[in-house]
Structure formats: structure tokens, C-alpha cells
């Protein structure tokens, strides 16, 4: 397959696209509930350490492979491996990435669908005047309604695949240019609103005063998986975007900008959510329902609550939209590499994800007592193992490929940070990131 000629129109467009991929459910839904379940500040510190030591260097590795290969992930890996005189089997890493994003998108689309339902409900005043137990019961009734869940899941997936079918730079650039700045604005407004609440001080204290006794090997696994998940690293999804990266743009500069924006969004969302949680005396370890149950409760009796809540779910929907487009891209790029037209590839991917997503939908009703591994339902399984095991594993292989296998000159050129910058990046990947992933994975899984 020949190199793609498609490019993001500018450096800003590239940064917006990668930030759009990074910022999503991970920041606004997963970060608060997983931080709540893992004890707050100590987890937060660990997650930030993993972002710096693993997420960022591996993100650069992933994007530079795409940029040097300028093809779909499988084809880029195969091409560069052959160029280095190494095995063409490296291309299967691209397929593993496509499998990982497939699993992730199947639950991602379902949860993103929840925000459509909640947004409509919030704006139309459906939560106004309701008590906590009523809202909790409403959420449970929603989860137990496969038809309503399927409708939202379908709607969200159609929204995603329409943009993917239109082609990345055409469809996505327009969307990102509009959505990302709007998203930051909305978040800042919401965090500012949170600063006026009584729970703001306690929320800050809980988020920023660490208790290190809470850290166990499993917490390390959660934090590492979350660092990969939130930065969208480890599934070759950013590799697909790297293929369209313009020449003459330093990759480390772009990656750092994305990581800073990503962590900032998580922190702003965390501050907004936990201020509400502490104002209302709720439980931070509520679990995946945290955002969907506590916020409607909290906003129910605030002045203008229906508007603020609707705004919040709108923001969540916008953020998840750009991420799910990125999740779909490696699969579509892989099928395109096998000769399918972009539109047909988007249709096939959409249908397959929709079907597996149905199993996630049913995990809350018909299949709620079918446990696969341990006490996990199908939804529990796909929302835990791919982010926490597959992404770090994929990230590890990506790092090994970029820092040990790829021709040095290609990597140097694609990083675009000068010889010293290149040596620093490679030393960090070789001697910090790679060993760290191995140690955390091994110690957490045995
Ligand atoms: N980074 C996205 C989020 O935080 O919601 C999720 C994600 C996107 C994970 C793309 C992995 C990926 F390849």
C-alpha cells in the first residue's frame, strides 16, 4: 500500500485532533469514579506520574511510527519493520490495536449514549425537584431498559461513523475546530460555578492531600491503565492520526501540549464533580454511576440546575464524540488497507461494534447475572481488561518497536526534535517507560 497524502491542514489542527481523541469519557466519567474508588489524591499523583513517565514518551513513539510509515497502522508497522530488516510480523501489533479499540468502542458507545439520554432529560427539566433516591431509582430503571439504552447506543454510533465515513481530515477537522474550544470554555464555566459551592474546599483537600497507605499493586495497574486510556495511547489509534501529521512540526511539543490539556480537563472535571459530591455529602466511591447519579441529584435544587446539568452532559457528549471517532479510525484504516472503500469500511466497523455493544447494553438487564471472569459482567470485562491490560501491553510493544527496532534515522526524522531531543526521548523510553510497564503489569497481575 502506498503512503497516504492526506494531511491535517495545520499544526493546530493536529493538536486539536489528538486532544479530541484524548479528552473524553476517560477524563469526565472514568477519572472521577476511578479516583473516587482508589482513594483520591494518592491515585491522582500516581496517575500524573504515569502520564509523564509512560503516557507521554509512548505517545510520541506511537505517533512517530505513524508519521514515519504514513500508512494505516498495520501497514506502517510492517513497512518500517521490513525497512529495519526485522520481522514483518510486527504488523500484527496493528491488528491487536484494532482489536483493543474494537472492545473499547463497544462499551464507549453505550456509555456515551447515556449522556444523550441524560442531556435531553436534563434540558427538559426531567430532574428538577427530584430527591436523591428518586434519581438513583431513575438511573437504575434506565439501565434496566434495553430498548432505551439500545436507542442511545445506536444514535451515538451513527453520529460517530458518519464523521469517520466522511474521511478524517475533512470530517474531523471541522468538528474539532468547533468543539474543542467550546469544551474548554464550558468546563471552565462549570469549575467556576463549583468554586461557589460549600464542598469546593473539601473537594480540593480530598483531591490534593495524598494518603499513600491506599496504594496497592492493583491501584498501580488502575493508574497505569488510566494514563494510557486517557491519553488514547497503546491501541495504534494515535498512530493512525500520526500518518496525517504535517511535516515541520516538532512531535514532543505537540504531545506535551496534548497531555497538559488532557490532565487539565480531568482536573477541572474532578473539581467540578467532587465539589458537588462534597456539598451534598455523597460518596466519592459511588462507581460508574458517579457522574450520572450524583450530578443530577446535586443540580436538582440549585438555581438554574436544569441548564447547568444539561450543559454538563452536552459537554460530555461532545468530548466522547471526538474520542470515539479516533477509536474507530484504526479499524477503518486497517480495512482500507485491505482494499475496502472508506464508506464500506465504516459501515462494517459500525455494524460489528453495534452488535457487541448490545451485549454491553444487556449486561445491565437480561445478562446482568452472567459473570465472565470473577464478578465481572460482559460490560465490566470490556470496560476493565482492554483499558488496563491491552493498552499497556500494546504500549509496551509500540515502545519496543520505536526505540529498539525502527531504523534510527527514520525515528529521528519523525520525532523532529533534533539529535539531543531524540537521544533523550529514546533513553527515557528504553530505560524508564519499558521497564516500568513490565514491572507494573507483572506485579499487578500475579
Ligand atoms: N482517550 C479517550 C478518553 O479518555 O475517553 C479514550 C480512548 C480513545 C482510548 C482512543 C483509547 C483510544 F485509542
GROMACS .gro file of C-alpha atoms and ligand atoms in nm:
model
  459
    1UNK     CA    1   0.000   0.000   0.000
    2UNK     CA    2   0.130   0.345  -0.089
    3UNK     CA    3   0.187   0.629   0.154
    4UNK     CA    4  -0.113   0.846   0.230
    5UNK     CA    5  -0.102   1.201   0.101
    6UNK     CA    6  -0.372   1.318   0.339
    7UNK     CA    7  -0.251   1.578   0.595
    8UNK     CA    8  -0.403   1.782   0.877
    9UNK     CA    9  -0.423   2.133   0.740
   10UNK     CA   10  -0.210   2.288   1.015
   11UNK     CA   11  -0.017   2.218   1.335
   12UNK     CA   12  -0.309   2.346   1.535
   13UNK     CA   13  -0.540   2.102   1.356
   14UNK     CA   14  -0.313   1.813   1.454
   15UNK     CA   15  -0.301   1.916   1.820
   16UNK     CA   16  -0.679   1.964   1.825
   17UNK     CA   17  -0.734   1.622   1.668
   18UNK     CA   18  -0.510   1.443   1.918
   19UNK     CA   19  -0.660   1.637   2.209
   20UNK     CA   20  -1.004   1.548   2.078
   21UNK     CA   21  -0.902   1.181   2.089
   22UNK     CA   22  -0.754   1.210   2.435
   23UNK     CA   23  -1.026   1.409   2.609
   24UNK     CA   24  -1.340   1.203   2.654
   25UNK     CA   25  -1.514   0.963   2.890
   26UNK     CA   26  -1.170   0.894   3.038
   27UNK     CA   27  -1.145   1.245   3.178
   28UNK     CA   28  -1.502   1.322   3.267
   29UNK     CA   29  -1.663   0.987   3.353
   30UNK     CA   30  -1.380   0.741   3.428
   31UNK     CA   31  -1.128   0.969   3.601
   32UNK     CA   32  -1.362   1.091   3.878
   33UNK     CA   33  -1.511   0.749   3.959
   34UNK     CA   34  -1.183   0.560   3.946
   35UNK     CA   35  -1.012   0.829   4.157
   36UNK     CA   36  -1.306   0.805   4.397
   37UNK     CA   37  -1.272   0.427   4.420
   38UNK     CA   38  -0.895   0.439   4.469
   39UNK     CA   39  -0.871   0.688   4.749
   40UNK     CA   40  -0.831   1.030   4.586
   41UNK     CA   41  -0.504   1.223   4.596
   42UNK     CA   42  -0.255   0.933   4.611
   43UNK     CA   43  -0.414   0.783   4.300
   44UNK     CA   44  -0.412   1.120   4.129
   45UNK     CA   45  -0.039   1.165   4.191
   46UNK     CA   46   0.037   0.817   4.064
   47UNK     CA   47  -0.171   0.875   3.752
   48UNK     CA   48   0.012   1.201   3.678
   49UNK     CA   49   0.348   1.027   3.731
   50UNK     CA   50   0.243   0.759   3.480
   51UNK     CA   51   0.131   1.022   3.232
   52UNK     CA   52   0.477   1.182   3.245
   53UNK     CA   53   0.693   0.869   3.256
   54UNK     CA   54   0.486   0.638   3.034
   55UNK     CA   55   0.200   0.808   2.860
   56UNK     CA   56   0.394   1.094   2.706
   57UNK     CA   57   0.705   0.905   2.581
   58UNK     CA   58   0.492   0.620   2.445
   59UNK     CA   59   0.253   0.867   2.284
   60UNK     CA   60   0.549   1.015   2.098
   61UNK     CA   61   0.659   0.663   2.000
   62UNK     CA   62   0.315   0.580   1.867
   63UNK     CA   63   0.270   0.899   1.667
   64UNK     CA   64   0.620   0.885   1.523
   65UNK     CA   65   0.563   0.533   1.388
   66UNK     CA   66   0.252   0.658   1.206
   67UNK     CA   67   0.434   0.964   1.082
   68UNK     CA   68   0.731   0.767   0.951
   69UNK     CA   69   0.509   0.500   0.792
   70UNK     CA   70   0.238   0.733   0.655
   71UNK     CA   71   0.004   0.437   0.616
   72UNK     CA   72  -0.260   0.257   0.824
   73UNK     CA   73  -0.113   0.113   1.150
   74UNK     CA   74  -0.065  -0.244   1.025
   75UNK     CA   75   0.093  -0.131   0.701
   76UNK     CA   76   0.317   0.127   0.870
   77UNK     CA   77   0.448  -0.129   1.119
   78UNK     CA   78   0.508  -0.392   0.852
   79UNK     CA   79   0.678  -0.145   0.619
   80UNK     CA   80   0.909   0.001   0.884
   81UNK     CA   81   0.994  -0.343   1.024
   82UNK     CA   82   1.098  -0.467   0.681
   83UNK     CA   83   1.299  -0.149   0.627
   84UNK     CA   84   1.486  -0.224   0.950
   85UNK     CA   85   1.550  -0.581   0.838
   86UNK     CA   86   1.321  -0.708   1.113
   87UNK     CA   87   1.021  -0.942   1.102
   88UNK     CA   88   0.710  -0.836   0.910
   89UNK     CA   89   0.513  -0.996   1.195
   90UNK     CA   90   0.530  -0.660   1.373
   91UNK     CA   91   0.229  -0.567   1.163
   92UNK     CA   92   0.011  -0.787   1.384
   93UNK     CA   93   0.058  -0.526   1.654
   94UNK     CA   94  -0.165  -0.305   1.438
   95UNK     CA   95  -0.430  -0.574   1.438
   96UNK     CA   96  -0.402  -0.613   1.816
   97UNK     CA   97  -0.457  -0.237   1.842
   98UNK     CA   98  -0.763  -0.261   1.617
   99UNK     CA   99  -0.898  -0.540   1.840
  100UNK     CA  100  -0.836  -0.328   2.151
  101UNK     CA  101  -1.019  -0.024   2.013
  102UNK     CA  102  -1.297  -0.252   1.896
  103UNK     CA  103  -1.352  -0.374   2.253
  104UNK     CA  104  -1.323  -0.022   2.393
  105UNK     CA  105  -1.561   0.133   2.140
  106UNK     CA  106  -1.828  -0.127   2.215
  107UNK     CA  107  -1.866  -0.008   2.575
  108UNK     CA  108  -1.766   0.352   2.498
  109UNK     CA  109  -2.056   0.395   2.262
  110UNK     CA  110  -2.301   0.260   2.520
  111UNK     CA  111  -2.185   0.493   2.799
  112UNK     CA  112  -2.168   0.788   2.561
  113UNK     CA  113  -2.527   0.706   2.469
  114UNK     CA  114  -2.621   0.757   2.834
  115UNK     CA  115  -2.513   1.120   2.804
  116UNK     CA  116  -2.752   1.173   2.510
  117UNK     CA  117  -3.044   1.050   2.719
  118UNK     CA  118  -2.935   1.244   3.026
  119UNK     CA  119  -2.874   1.562   2.829
  120UNK     CA  120  -3.224   1.558   2.681
  121UNK     CA  121  -3.374   1.473   3.017
  122UNK     CA  122  -3.177   1.746   3.194
  123UNK     CA  123  -3.256   2.025   2.948
  124UNK     CA  124  -3.623   1.934   2.955
  125UNK     CA  125  -3.623   1.968   3.335
  126UNK     CA  126  -3.671   1.596   3.399
  127UNK     CA  127  -3.453   1.600   3.711
  128UNK     CA  128  -3.591   1.917   3.868
  129UNK     CA  129  -3.724   1.875   4.220
  130UNK     CA  130  -3.638   1.504   4.236
  131UNK     CA  131  -3.490   1.357   4.555
  132UNK     CA  132  -3.167   1.152   4.565
  133UNK     CA  133  -3.341   0.812   4.590
  134UNK     CA  134  -3.576   0.905   4.306
  135UNK     CA  135  -3.286   0.995   4.078
  136UNK     CA  136  -3.095   0.681   4.180
  137UNK     CA  137  -3.403   0.471   4.103
  138UNK     CA  138  -3.443   0.654   3.769
  139UNK     CA  139  -3.085   0.566   3.674
  140UNK     CA  140  -3.139   0.201   3.767
  141UNK     CA  141  -3.461   0.195   3.564
  142UNK     CA  142  -3.272   0.345   3.268
  143UNK     CA  143  -3.001   0.078   3.291
  144UNK     CA  144  -3.265  -0.194   3.309
  145UNK     CA  145  -3.437  -0.068   2.991
  146UNK     CA  146  -3.256  -0.235   2.699
  147UNK     CA  147  -3.466  -0.058   2.439
  148UNK     CA  148  -3.385   0.293   2.561
  149UNK     CA  149  -3.019   0.203   2.608
  150UNK     CA  150  -3.001   0.049   2.259
  151UNK     CA  151  -3.160   0.354   2.103
  152UNK     CA  152  -2.898   0.586   2.255
  153UNK     CA  153  -2.612   0.349   2.175
  154UNK     CA  154  -2.732   0.334   1.813
  155UNK     CA  155  -2.770   0.710   1.786
  156UNK     CA  156  -2.421   0.770   1.919
  157UNK     CA  157  -2.261   0.513   1.692
  158UNK     CA  158  -2.433   0.660   1.386
  159UNK     CA  159  -2.305   1.007   1.483
  160UNK     CA  160  -1.954   0.863   1.505
  161UNK     CA  161  -1.950   0.657   1.189
  162UNK     CA  162  -2.094   0.936   0.974
  163UNK     CA  163  -1.791   1.153   1.054
  164UNK     CA  164  -1.549   0.862   1.009
  165UNK     CA  165  -1.704   0.775   0.673
  166UNK     CA  166  -1.660   1.136   0.559
  167UNK     CA  167  -1.282   1.096   0.596
  168UNK     CA  168  -1.063   1.204   0.879
  169UNK     CA  169  -0.929   1.539   0.779
  170UNK     CA  170  -1.248   1.661   0.615
  171UNK     CA  171  -1.493   1.535   0.873
  172UNK     CA  172  -1.290   1.564   1.186
  173UNK     CA  173  -1.111   1.891   1.136
  174UNK     CA  174  -1.430   2.085   1.105
  175UNK     CA  175  -1.574   1.916   1.410
  176UNK     CA  176  -1.263   1.966   1.623
  177UNK     CA  177  -1.221   2.328   1.532
  178UNK     CA  178  -1.563   2.396   1.670
  179UNK     CA  179  -1.589   2.152   1.958
  180UNK     CA  180  -1.262   2.161   2.146
  181UNK     CA  181  -1.257   2.533   2.229
  182UNK     CA  182  -1.626   2.513   2.324
  183UNK     CA  183  -1.548   2.222   2.552
  184UNK     CA  184  -1.276   2.409   2.743
  185UNK     CA  185  -1.500   2.709   2.781
  186UNK     CA  186  -1.786   2.502   2.922
  187UNK     CA  187  -1.555   2.323   3.165
  188UNK     CA  188  -1.407   2.645   3.296
  189UNK     CA  189  -1.757   2.783   3.349
  190UNK     CA  190  -1.860   2.467   3.535
  191UNK     CA  191  -1.546   2.463   3.754
  192UNK     CA  192  -1.602   2.832   3.828
  193UNK     CA  193  -1.958   2.750   3.928
  194UNK     CA  194  -1.823   2.473   4.156
  195UNK     CA  195  -1.594   2.723   4.329
  196UNK     CA  196  -1.902   2.891   4.475
  197UNK     CA  197  -2.017   2.570   4.646
  198UNK     CA  198  -1.961   2.474   5.009
  199UNK     CA  199  -1.798   2.146   4.903
  200UNK     CA  200  -1.529   2.316   4.694
  201UNK     CA  201  -1.272   2.334   4.979
  202UNK     CA  202  -1.323   1.975   5.097
  203UNK     CA  203  -1.307   1.857   4.733
  204UNK     CA  204  -0.971   2.026   4.682
  205UNK     CA  205  -0.842   1.881   5.008
  206UNK     CA  206  -0.956   1.531   4.913
  207UNK     CA  207  -0.808   1.558   4.562
  208UNK     CA  208  -0.473   1.703   4.664
  209UNK     CA  209  -0.381   1.562   5.010
  210UNK     CA  210  -0.243   1.215   4.943
  211UNK     CA  211  -0.272   0.914   5.172
  212UNK     CA  212  -0.007   0.675   5.043
  213UNK     CA  213  -0.128   0.385   5.253
  214UNK     CA  214  -0.407   0.349   4.995
  215UNK     CA  215  -0.161   0.235   4.725
  216UNK     CA  216  -0.159  -0.138   4.637
  217UNK     CA  217  -0.022  -0.317   4.325
  218UNK     CA  218  -0.374  -0.320   4.184
  219UNK     CA  219  -0.402   0.058   4.229
  220UNK     CA  220  -0.079   0.087   4.027
  221UNK     CA  221  -0.243  -0.117   3.749
  222UNK     CA  222  -0.554   0.104   3.757
  223UNK     CA  223  -0.346   0.422   3.745
  224UNK     CA  224  -0.122   0.296   3.465
  225UNK     CA  225  -0.416   0.172   3.258
  226UNK     CA  226  -0.590   0.501   3.311
  227UNK     CA  227  -0.286   0.701   3.197
  228UNK     CA  228  -0.284   0.505   2.870
  229UNK     CA  229  -0.662   0.520   2.832
  230UNK     CA  230  -0.696   0.891   2.892
  231UNK     CA  231  -0.415   0.979   2.651
  232UNK     CA  232  -0.555   0.736   2.390
  233UNK     CA  233  -0.218   0.559   2.381
  234UNK     CA  234  -0.147   0.189   2.324
  235UNK     CA  235  -0.402   0.093   2.060
  236UNK     CA  236  -0.236   0.237   1.749
  237UNK     CA  237  -0.520   0.489   1.730
  238UNK     CA  238  -0.282   0.784   1.751
  239UNK     CA  239  -0.056   0.603   1.506
  240UNK     CA  240  -0.338   0.637   1.256
  241UNK     CA  241  -0.354   1.013   1.324
  242UNK     CA  242   0.027   1.045   1.310
  243UNK     CA  243   0.013   0.933   0.948
  244UNK     CA  244  -0.159   1.262   0.863
  245UNK     CA  245   0.077   1.479   1.069
  246UNK     CA  246   0.222   1.767   0.866
  247UNK     CA  247   0.598   1.796   0.808
  248UNK     CA  248   0.793   2.052   1.009
  249UNK     CA  249   0.616   2.013   1.342
  250UNK     CA  250   0.804   1.903   1.649
  251UNK     CA  251   0.633   1.597   1.786
  252UNK     CA  252   0.734   1.636   2.154
  253UNK     CA  253   0.594   1.990   2.160
  254UNK     CA  254   0.259   1.870   2.027
  255UNK     CA  255   0.250   1.569   2.263
  256UNK     CA  256   0.323   1.780   2.571
  257UNK     CA  257   0.051   2.028   2.474
  258UNK     CA  258  -0.199   1.743   2.442
  259UNK     CA  259  -0.103   1.583   2.774
  260UNK     CA  260  -0.127   1.914   2.960
  261UNK     CA  261  -0.470   1.986   2.812
  262UNK     CA  262  -0.584   1.632   2.889
  263UNK     CA  263  -0.479   1.638   3.255
  264UNK     CA  264  -0.623   1.988   3.291
  265UNK     CA  265  -0.962   1.869   3.167
  266UNK     CA  266  -0.959   1.575   3.409
  267UNK     CA  267  -0.869   1.804   3.700
  268UNK     CA  268  -1.134   2.062   3.610
  269UNK     CA  269  -1.396   1.789   3.573
  270UNK     CA  270  -1.280   1.629   3.900
  271UNK     CA  271  -1.301   1.960   4.085
  272UNK     CA  272  -1.647   2.032   3.945
  273UNK     CA  273  -1.778   1.684   4.027
  274UNK     CA  274  -1.626   1.639   4.372
  275UNK     CA  275  -1.732   1.989   4.480
  276UNK     CA  276  -2.086   1.879   4.413
  277UNK     CA  277  -2.031   1.542   4.580
  278UNK     CA  278  -1.893   1.702   4.896
  279UNK     CA  279  -2.154   1.978   4.901
  280UNK     CA  280  -2.424   1.711   4.904
  281UNK     CA  281  -2.243   1.475   5.143
  282UNK     CA  282  -2.234   1.196   4.883
  283UNK     CA  283  -1.997   0.903   4.844
  284UNK     CA  284  -1.695   0.966   4.614
  285UNK     CA  285  -1.660   0.588   4.563
  286UNK     CA  286  -2.005   0.558   4.404
  287UNK     CA  287  -1.860   0.376   4.096
  288UNK     CA  288  -1.950   0.411   3.725
  289UNK     CA  289  -2.278   0.580   3.820
  290UNK     CA  290  -2.090   0.868   3.990
  291UNK     CA  291  -2.139   1.127   3.719
  292UNK     CA  292  -2.482   1.003   3.618
  293UNK     CA  293  -2.635   0.979   3.964
  294UNK     CA  294  -2.462   1.232   4.184
  295UNK     CA  295  -2.472   1.525   3.946
  296UNK     CA  296  -2.845   1.519   3.872
  297UNK     CA  297  -2.902   1.493   4.247
  298UNK     CA  298  -2.669   1.781   4.314
  299UNK     CA  299  -2.806   2.009   4.045
  300UNK     CA  300  -3.169   1.926   4.122
  301UNK     CA  301  -3.213   2.207   4.372
  302UNK     CA  302  -2.956   2.456   4.251
  303UNK     CA  303  -3.078   2.771   4.080
  304UNK     CA  304  -3.069   2.711   3.705
  305UNK     CA  305  -2.981   2.347   3.780
  306UNK     CA  306  -3.154   2.205   3.473
  307UNK     CA  307  -2.948   2.429   3.247
  308UNK     CA  308  -2.612   2.355   3.416
  309UNK     CA  309  -2.678   1.984   3.417
  310UNK     CA  310  -2.784   1.981   3.052
  311UNK     CA  311  -2.471   2.176   2.969
  312UNK     CA  312  -2.258   1.925   3.152
  313UNK     CA  313  -2.400   1.628   2.960
  314UNK     CA  314  -2.371   1.819   2.634
  315UNK     CA  315  -2.005   1.871   2.712
  316UNK     CA  316  -1.958   1.503   2.791
  317UNK     CA  317  -2.126   1.410   2.464
  318UNK     CA  318  -1.905   1.643   2.260
  319UNK     CA  319  -1.592   1.510   2.427
  320UNK     CA  320  -1.685   1.145   2.373
  321UNK     CA  321  -1.778   1.206   2.011
  322UNK     CA  322  -1.429   1.316   1.906
  323UNK     CA  323  -1.273   1.029   2.106
  324UNK     CA  324  -1.494   0.763   1.954
  325UNK     CA  325  -1.408   0.889   1.607
  326UNK     CA  326  -1.044   0.825   1.697
  327UNK     CA  327  -1.134   0.481   1.835
  328UNK     CA  328  -1.298   0.387   1.505
  329UNK     CA  329  -1.016   0.520   1.286
  330UNK     CA  330  -0.757   0.237   1.326
  331UNK     CA  331  -1.018  -0.024   1.237
  332UNK     CA  332  -1.136   0.169   0.933
  333UNK     CA  333  -0.774   0.239   0.828
  334UNK     CA  334  -0.694  -0.133   0.862
  335UNK     CA  335  -0.991  -0.236   0.647
  336UNK     CA  336  -0.900   0.033   0.393
  337UNK     CA  337  -0.550  -0.114   0.384
  338UNK     CA  338  -0.714  -0.443   0.287
  339UNK     CA  339  -0.881  -0.274  -0.008
  340UNK     CA  340  -1.223  -0.171   0.125
  341UNK     CA  341  -1.363   0.172   0.040
  342UNK     CA  342  -1.373   0.412   0.332
  343UNK     CA  343  -1.754   0.420   0.348
  344UNK     CA  344  -1.791   0.043   0.334
  345UNK     CA  345  -1.519   0.005   0.599
  346UNK     CA  346  -1.705   0.250   0.826
  347UNK     CA  347  -2.028   0.057   0.773
  348UNK     CA  348  -1.871  -0.280   0.857
  349UNK     CA  349  -1.697  -0.143   1.167
  350UNK     CA  350  -2.014   0.034   1.281
  351UNK     CA  351  -2.228  -0.279   1.248
  352UNK     CA  352  -1.980  -0.504   1.432
  353UNK     CA  353  -1.933  -0.255   1.716
  354UNK     CA  354  -2.308  -0.209   1.741
  355UNK     CA  355  -2.363  -0.583   1.783
  356UNK     CA  356  -2.100  -0.623   2.056
  357UNK     CA  357  -2.230  -0.304   2.218
  358UNK     CA  358  -2.567  -0.479   2.251
  359UNK     CA  359  -2.401  -0.729   2.487
  360UNK     CA  360  -2.287  -0.431   2.696
  361UNK     CA  361  -2.640  -0.293   2.694
  362UNK     CA  362  -2.782  -0.627   2.805
  363UNK     CA  363  -2.520  -0.657   3.082
  364UNK     CA  364  -2.739  -0.424   3.284
  365UNK     CA  365  -3.062  -0.617   3.231
  366UNK     CA  366  -3.109  -0.961   3.071
  367UNK     CA  367  -2.746  -1.064   3.117
  368UNK     CA  368  -2.688  -0.890   3.450
  369UNK     CA  369  -2.621  -1.214   3.635
  370UNK     CA  370  -2.395  -1.366   3.371
  371UNK     CA  371  -2.043  -1.335   3.512
  372UNK     CA  372  -1.739  -1.397   3.295
  373UNK     CA  373  -1.418  -1.355   3.494
  374UNK     CA  374  -1.459  -1.316   3.869
  375UNK     CA  375  -1.760  -1.098   3.940
  376UNK     CA  376  -1.749  -0.912   3.607
  377UNK     CA  377  -2.040  -0.885   3.367
  378UNK     CA  378  -1.964  -0.853   2.996
  379UNK     CA  379  -1.969  -0.475   3.036
  380UNK     CA  380  -1.740  -0.498   3.340
  381UNK     CA  381  -1.499  -0.714   3.142
  382UNK     CA  382  -1.471  -0.494   2.831
  383UNK     CA  383  -1.453  -0.176   3.034
  384UNK     CA  384  -1.169  -0.311   3.251
  385UNK     CA  385  -0.942  -0.557   3.068
  386UNK     CA  386  -0.886  -0.367   2.739
  387UNK     CA  387  -0.803  -0.032   2.909
  388UNK     CA  388  -0.597  -0.180   3.191
  389UNK     CA  389  -0.422  -0.474   3.025
  390UNK     CA  390  -0.443  -0.447   2.645
  391UNK     CA  391  -0.347  -0.077   2.625
  392UNK     CA  392  -0.034  -0.110   2.845
  393UNK     CA  393   0.062  -0.427   2.656
  394UNK     CA  394   0.014  -0.256   2.320
  395UNK     CA  395   0.201   0.049   2.452
  396UNK     CA  396   0.489  -0.172   2.560
  397UNK     CA  397   0.520  -0.327   2.213
  398UNK     CA  398   0.488   0.013   2.046
  399UNK     CA  399   0.767   0.147   2.269
  400UNK     CA  400   0.992  -0.151   2.196
  401UNK     CA  401   0.930  -0.111   1.824
  402UNK     CA  402   1.001   0.263   1.815
  403UNK     CA  403   1.303   0.263   2.047
  404UNK     CA  404   1.473  -0.066   1.957
  405UNK     CA  405   1.351  -0.192   1.618
  406UNK     CA  406   1.277   0.103   1.390
  407UNK     CA  407   1.559   0.240   1.174
  408UNK     CA  408   1.719   0.513   1.386
  409UNK     CA  409   1.723   0.771   1.108
  410UNK     CA  410   1.351   0.728   1.044
  411UNK     CA  411   1.268   0.770   1.413
  412UNK     CA  412   1.495   1.071   1.444
  413UNK     CA  413   1.330   1.237   1.147
  414UNK     CA  414   0.975   1.158   1.256
  415UNK     CA  415   1.030   1.287   1.611
  416UNK     CA  416   1.157   1.614   1.468
  417UNK     CA  417   1.325   1.727   1.790
  418UNK     CA  418   1.693   1.736   1.690
  419UNK     CA  419   1.960   1.478   1.779
  420UNK     CA  420   1.970   1.564   2.151
  421UNK     CA  421   1.593   1.561   2.187
  422UNK     CA  422   1.588   1.225   2.009
  423UNK     CA  423   1.853   1.074   2.237
  424UNK     CA  424   1.671   1.196   2.548
  425UNK     CA  425   1.337   1.057   2.428
  426UNK     CA  426   1.492   0.722   2.333
  427UNK     CA  427   1.676   0.689   2.666
  428UNK     CA  428   1.353   0.755   2.859
  429UNK     CA  429   1.158   0.502   2.653
  430UNK     CA  430   1.431   0.237   2.670
  431UNK     CA  431   1.529   0.267   3.034
  432UNK     CA  432   1.224   0.410   3.210
  433UNK     CA  433   0.897   0.351   3.022
  434UNK     CA  434   0.958  -0.006   2.901
  435UNK     CA  435   1.084  -0.145   3.236
  436UNK     CA  436   0.812   0.041   3.426
  437UNK     CA  437   0.527  -0.109   3.222
  438UNK     CA  438   0.674  -0.457   3.263
  439UNK     CA  439   0.715  -0.420   3.640
  440UNK     CA  440   0.367  -0.277   3.699
  441UNK     CA  441   0.195  -0.529   3.471
  442UNK     CA  442   0.378  -0.826   3.620
  443UNK     CA  443   0.338  -0.720   3.983
  444UNK     CA  444  -0.028  -0.631   3.939
  445UNK     CA  445  -0.131  -0.941   3.751
  446UNK     CA  446   0.039  -1.209   3.963
  447LIG     N1  447  -0.880   0.886   2.550
  447LIG     C1  448  -1.020   0.854   2.542
  447LIG     C2  449  -1.088   0.903   2.668
  447LIG     O1  450  -1.022   0.949   2.761
  447LIG     O2  451  -1.210   0.895   2.675
  447LIG     C3  452  -1.043   0.707   2.522
  447LIG     C4  453  -0.958   0.641   2.416
  447LIG     C5  454  -0.957   0.689   2.286
  447LIG     C6  455  -0.882   0.532   2.449
  447LIG     C7  456  -0.878   0.628   2.189
  447LIG     C8  457  -0.802   0.468   2.356
  447LIG     C9  458  -0.801   0.517   2.226
  447LIG     F1  459  -0.727   0.458   2.139
   0.00000   0.00000   0.00000
